[in-house]
Amino acid sequence: MPELVFFSGTMDCGKSTLALQIEHNRSARGLQGMIFTRDDRAGAGKLSSRLGLVTDAVEAADGFDFYAYLVAHLSQGNRADYVIVDEAQFLAPEQIDQLARIVDDLELDVFAFGITTDFRSKLFPGSQRLVELADRVEVLQVEALCWCGARATHNARTIGGQMVVEGAQVVVGDVNQSPDEIGYEVLCRRHHRRRMTAASARAGALSPDVLPVDALTPGSAFNGSTVRS
């Protein structure tokens, strides 16, 4: 039976790479797919991976009707065996409903890829609707890592390397932006809660200690007592 499958994860965990891999595997077996994306880092009408892979796609802007597009495509004698949708978190809930209708009425597999939560740890409307409607939700197994080495579970928006928690939900950026630009960074929950990015952690490490380490040598006085080894 055809399925609506939602592949989710943080930024930098290989969602777009997997989308391209699925396209490669299926097209190598003679199947033809329709690829859609929204606000890709490579520009309009592109599906790209940070590994450097890129392919053409249909840009799904505001108001785009996936179901009507597929019906028109098939009615003109064209072929479509499956559908791939990248950056699905940016879609409106009604567009996710259209993807589910493609599965149910046109009997095509739909593979949607997206980030679950935004930089404030709030669900994207598109991702929320996918969780509600998908036949399967797959959390990607390639773990993105926080700067501390722990598994990254949250996306952070940064300006000048400092985490921000206010602003529009959708601002296109990447994890490799220059420090002066709006960028994104993946963090573990602990450091997202503390708003501690890699840049702020480095700055903290370079700050002078309030109490120098060499002040606590064996035998030295501290608050009227003696520190002993």
Short mmCIF file of C-alpha atoms in Angstrom, two decimals:
data_model
loop_
_atom_site.label_atom_id
_atom_site.label_comp_id
_atom_site.label_asym_id
_atom_site.label_seq_id
_atom_site.Cartn_x
_atom_site.Cartn_y
_atom_site.Cartn_z
CA MET A 1 0.00 0.00 0.00
CA PRO A 2 1.26 3.52 -0.75
CA GLU A 3 2.35 5.54 2.27
CA LEU A 4 2.95 9.07 3.44
CA VAL A 5 6.30 8.88 5.22
CA PHE A 6 7.79 11.76 7.20
CA PHE A 7 11.58 11.68 7.64
CA SER A 8 12.41 14.12 10.42
CA GLY A 9 15.43 15.36 12.32
CA THR A 10 17.49 18.41 13.16
CA MET A 11 19.43 20.43 10.66
CA ASP A 12 22.63 18.78 9.43
CA CYS A 13 21.41 15.19 9.96
CA GLY A 14 21.27 14.17 6.28
CA LYS A 15 17.60 14.66 5.33
CA SER A 16 18.28 16.07 1.87
CA THR A 17 21.01 13.49 1.28
CA LEU A 18 18.53 10.71 2.02
CA ALA A 19 15.95 12.32 -0.28
CA LEU A 20 18.50 12.31 -3.10
CA GLN A 21 19.44 8.71 -2.30
CA ILE A 22 15.81 7.58 -2.50
CA GLU A 23 15.48 9.37 -5.83
CA HIS A 24 18.65 7.69 -7.13
CA ASN A 25 17.63 4.21 -6.01
CA ARG A 26 14.15 4.38 -7.50
CA SER A 27 15.13 6.05 -10.76
CA ALA A 28 17.84 3.39 -11.19
CA ARG A 29 15.01 0.82 -11.24
CA GLY A 30 13.14 2.64 -13.98
CA LEU A 31 10.71 4.54 -11.75
CA GLN A 32 9.93 8.21 -12.30
CA GLY A 33 9.36 10.57 -9.43
CA MET A 34 8.20 14.12 -8.88
CA ILE A 35 10.51 16.18 -6.66
CA PHE A 36 9.31 19.26 -4.79
CA THR A 37 11.12 21.59 -2.42
CA ARG A 38 10.74 24.91 -0.67
CA ASP A 39 13.40 27.55 0.10
CA ASP A 40 16.38 25.27 -0.55
CA ARG A 41 19.84 26.66 0.25
CA ALA A 42 20.82 26.27 -3.44
CA GLY A 43 17.97 28.50 -4.62
CA ALA A 44 14.52 28.12 -6.11
CA GLY A 45 13.76 24.88 -7.92
CA LYS A 46 16.69 22.95 -6.42
CA LEU A 47 17.06 20.10 -3.95
CA SER A 48 20.59 20.12 -2.56
CA SER A 49 22.64 18.34 0.05
CA ARG A 50 25.52 19.75 2.10
CA LEU A 51 27.62 16.96 0.58
CA GLY A 52 27.44 18.87 -2.72
CA LEU A 53 24.73 16.84 -4.46
CA VAL A 54 21.96 18.75 -6.21
CA THR A 55 19.05 18.05 -8.54
CA ASP A 56 16.22 20.02 -10.11
CA ALA A 57 12.90 20.23 -8.28
CA VAL A 58 9.57 22.02 -8.47
CA GLU A 59 9.42 25.00 -6.11
CA ALA A 60 6.34 24.73 -3.86
CA ALA A 61 5.60 28.35 -2.98
CA ASP A 62 2.75 29.70 -0.85
CA GLY A 63 -0.57 28.57 -2.28
CA PHE A 64 0.95 25.78 -4.37
CA ASP A 65 -1.50 22.87 -4.76
CA PHE A 66 0.37 19.55 -4.81
CA TYR A 67 -2.70 17.48 -5.61
CA ALA A 68 -3.84 19.69 -8.51
CA TYR A 69 -0.28 19.73 -9.89
CA LEU A 70 -0.04 15.91 -9.85
CA VAL A 71 -3.50 15.47 -11.39
CA ALA A 72 -2.60 17.87 -14.22
CA HIS A 73 0.75 16.15 -14.69
CA LEU A 74 -0.84 12.71 -14.97
CA SER A 75 -3.76 13.95 -17.10
CA GLN A 76 -1.31 15.16 -19.73
CA GLY A 77 -0.01 11.63 -20.15
CA ASN A 78 3.06 12.10 -17.98
CA ARG A 79 4.23 9.53 -15.47
CA ALA A 80 4.78 9.73 -11.73
CA ASP A 81 5.51 6.69 -9.57
CA TYR A 82 6.32 8.48 -6.31
CA VAL A 83 6.69 11.94 -4.81
CA ILE A 84 9.57 13.46 -2.83
CA VAL A 85 9.08 16.68 -0.85
CA ASP A 86 12.04 18.32 0.86
CA GLU A 87 11.91 21.18 3.40
CA ALA A 88 8.37 20.07 4.23
CA GLN A 89 8.41 22.01 7.51
CA PHE A 90 7.84 25.18 5.48
CA LEU A 91 4.58 23.94 3.98
CA ALA A 92 1.14 25.02 5.17
CA PRO A 93 -1.04 22.41 6.90
CA GLU A 94 -3.45 22.36 3.94
CA GLN A 95 -0.53 21.47 1.66
CA ILE A 96 0.24 18.49 3.90
CA ASP A 97 -3.42 17.47 3.50
CA GLN A 98 -2.85 17.55 -0.25
CA LEU A 99 0.11 15.18 0.10
CA ALA A 100 -2.05 12.75 2.06
CA ARG A 101 -4.70 12.95 -0.67
CA ILE A 102 -2.06 12.08 -3.29
CA VAL A 103 -1.34 8.90 -1.33
CA ASP A 104 -5.00 7.98 -0.83
CA ASP A 105 -6.54 9.00 -4.16
CA LEU A 106 -3.65 8.71 -6.63
CA GLU A 107 -2.02 5.79 -4.81
CA LEU A 108 1.49 7.20 -4.92
CA ASP A 109 4.13 6.95 -2.20
CA VAL A 110 5.00 10.37 -0.78
CA PHE A 111 8.32 10.84 1.05
CA ALA A 112 8.45 14.12 2.99
CA PHE A 113 11.63 15.41 4.64
CA GLY A 114 11.79 18.19 7.18
CA ILE A 115 12.82 19.68 10.49
CA THR A 116 10.37 19.03 13.30
CA THR A 117 10.84 22.13 15.46
CA ASP A 118 12.01 25.69 14.86
CA PHE A 119 14.71 27.70 16.65
CA ARG A 120 12.34 28.26 19.58
CA SER A 121 11.68 24.52 19.99
CA LYS A 122 8.15 25.00 18.64
CA LEU A 123 6.65 22.69 16.05
CA PHE A 124 6.52 23.98 12.49
CA PRO A 125 2.86 23.89 11.34
CA GLY A 126 3.80 21.71 8.37
CA SER A 127 5.73 19.27 10.54
CA GLN A 128 2.92 19.13 13.08
CA ARG A 129 0.42 18.22 10.38
CA LEU A 130 2.78 15.57 9.02
CA VAL A 131 3.06 13.97 12.45
CA GLU A 132 -0.73 13.95 12.61
CA LEU A 133 -1.28 12.43 9.16
CA ALA A 134 1.78 10.38 8.22
CA ASP A 135 1.56 6.61 7.97
CA ARG A 136 5.10 6.52 9.36
CA VAL A 137 7.40 9.02 11.03
CA GLU A 138 11.07 8.11 10.72
CA VAL A 139 13.67 9.90 12.84
CA LEU A 140 16.92 9.90 10.91
CA GLN A 141 19.64 7.77 12.46
CA VAL A 142 22.58 9.92 11.34
CA GLU A 143 23.03 11.97 14.50
CA ALA A 144 23.97 15.61 14.24
CA LEU A 145 26.23 16.63 17.12
CA CYS A 146 26.21 19.63 19.42
CA TRP A 147 29.51 21.48 19.83
CA CYS A 148 29.95 19.62 23.14
CA GLY A 149 29.80 16.24 21.39
CA ALA A 150 26.36 15.23 22.65
CA ARG A 151 23.54 14.32 20.28
CA ALA A 152 21.98 17.49 18.86
CA THR A 153 18.22 17.61 19.31
CA HIS A 154 17.43 21.32 18.84
CA ASN A 155 17.94 23.93 16.14
CA ALA A 156 19.24 27.35 17.17
CA ARG A 157 19.21 30.58 15.19
CA THR A 158 22.30 32.73 15.64
CA ILE A 159 23.36 36.28 14.86
CA GLY A 160 27.03 36.97 15.26
CA GLY A 161 27.41 33.58 16.88
CA GLN A 162 24.90 34.40 19.63
CA MET A 163 21.63 32.48 19.93
CA VAL A 164 18.40 34.44 19.42
CA VAL A 165 14.90 33.33 20.43
CA GLU A 166 12.77 36.01 18.76
CA GLY A 167 11.90 36.73 15.17
CA ALA A 168 9.98 35.26 12.24
CA GLN A 169 9.62 31.49 12.28
CA VAL A 170 10.99 31.13 8.74
CA VAL A 171 14.27 32.86 7.91
CA VAL A 172 16.39 31.05 5.35
CA GLY A 173 19.93 30.41 6.50
CA ASP A 174 22.44 27.60 6.94
CA VAL A 175 24.78 26.08 9.49
CA ASN A 176 27.80 27.42 7.58
CA GLN A 177 26.99 31.14 7.45
CA SER A 178 29.62 33.73 8.30
CA PRO A 179 29.49 34.99 11.91
CA ASP A 180 27.93 38.34 10.96
CA GLU A 181 24.97 36.75 9.15
CA ILE A 182 21.85 35.02 10.38
CA GLY A 183 22.83 31.39 10.72
CA TYR A 184 21.77 28.18 12.39
CA GLU A 185 23.43 25.74 14.74
CA VAL A 186 22.33 22.41 16.14
CA LEU A 187 22.56 22.02 19.92
CA CYS A 188 21.76 19.47 22.60
CA ARG A 189 18.81 20.35 24.84
CA ARG A 190 21.05 21.46 27.71
CA HIS A 191 22.93 24.03 25.68
CA HIS A 192 19.83 25.16 23.80
CA ARG A 193 18.19 25.90 27.17
CA ARG A 194 21.30 27.78 28.27
CA ARG A 195 21.55 29.55 24.89
CA MET A 196 25.17 28.46 24.69
CA THR A 197 26.44 28.22 21.13
CA ALA A 198 29.89 27.11 20.02
CA ALA A 199 30.95 30.76 19.75
CA SER A 200 29.71 31.72 23.21
CA ALA A 201 31.28 28.59 24.70
CA ARG A 202 34.66 29.54 23.22
CA ALA A 203 34.29 33.09 24.53
CA GLY A 204 33.49 31.74 27.98
CA ALA A 205 36.53 29.48 27.89
CA LEU A 206 38.74 32.47 27.08
CA SER A 207 37.36 34.58 29.93
CA PRO A 208 39.70 35.01 32.94
CA ASP A 209 38.85 32.81 35.91
CA VAL A 210 37.41 34.61 38.92
CA LEU A 211 39.65 32.48 41.08
CA PRO A 212 42.96 31.57 39.38
CA VAL A 213 43.82 27.91 39.62
CA ASP A 214 47.29 28.60 40.99
CA ALA A 215 45.72 30.38 43.96
CA LEU A 216 44.60 27.00 45.29
CA THR A 217 47.93 25.28 45.64
CA PRO A 218 48.45 22.86 48.56
CA GLY A 219 49.08 24.70 51.78
CA SER A 220 47.65 28.04 50.63
CA ALA A 221 45.10 29.93 52.74
CA PHE A 222 41.48 30.17 51.57
CA ASN A 223 38.72 31.80 53.68
CA GLY A 224 40.70 31.29 56.86
CA SER A 225 41.35 27.60 56.25
CA THR A 226 44.16 25.72 54.63
CA VAL A 227 43.80 23.79 51.37
CA ARG A 228 45.59 20.49 51.65
CA SER A 229 46.26 17.83 49.08
#
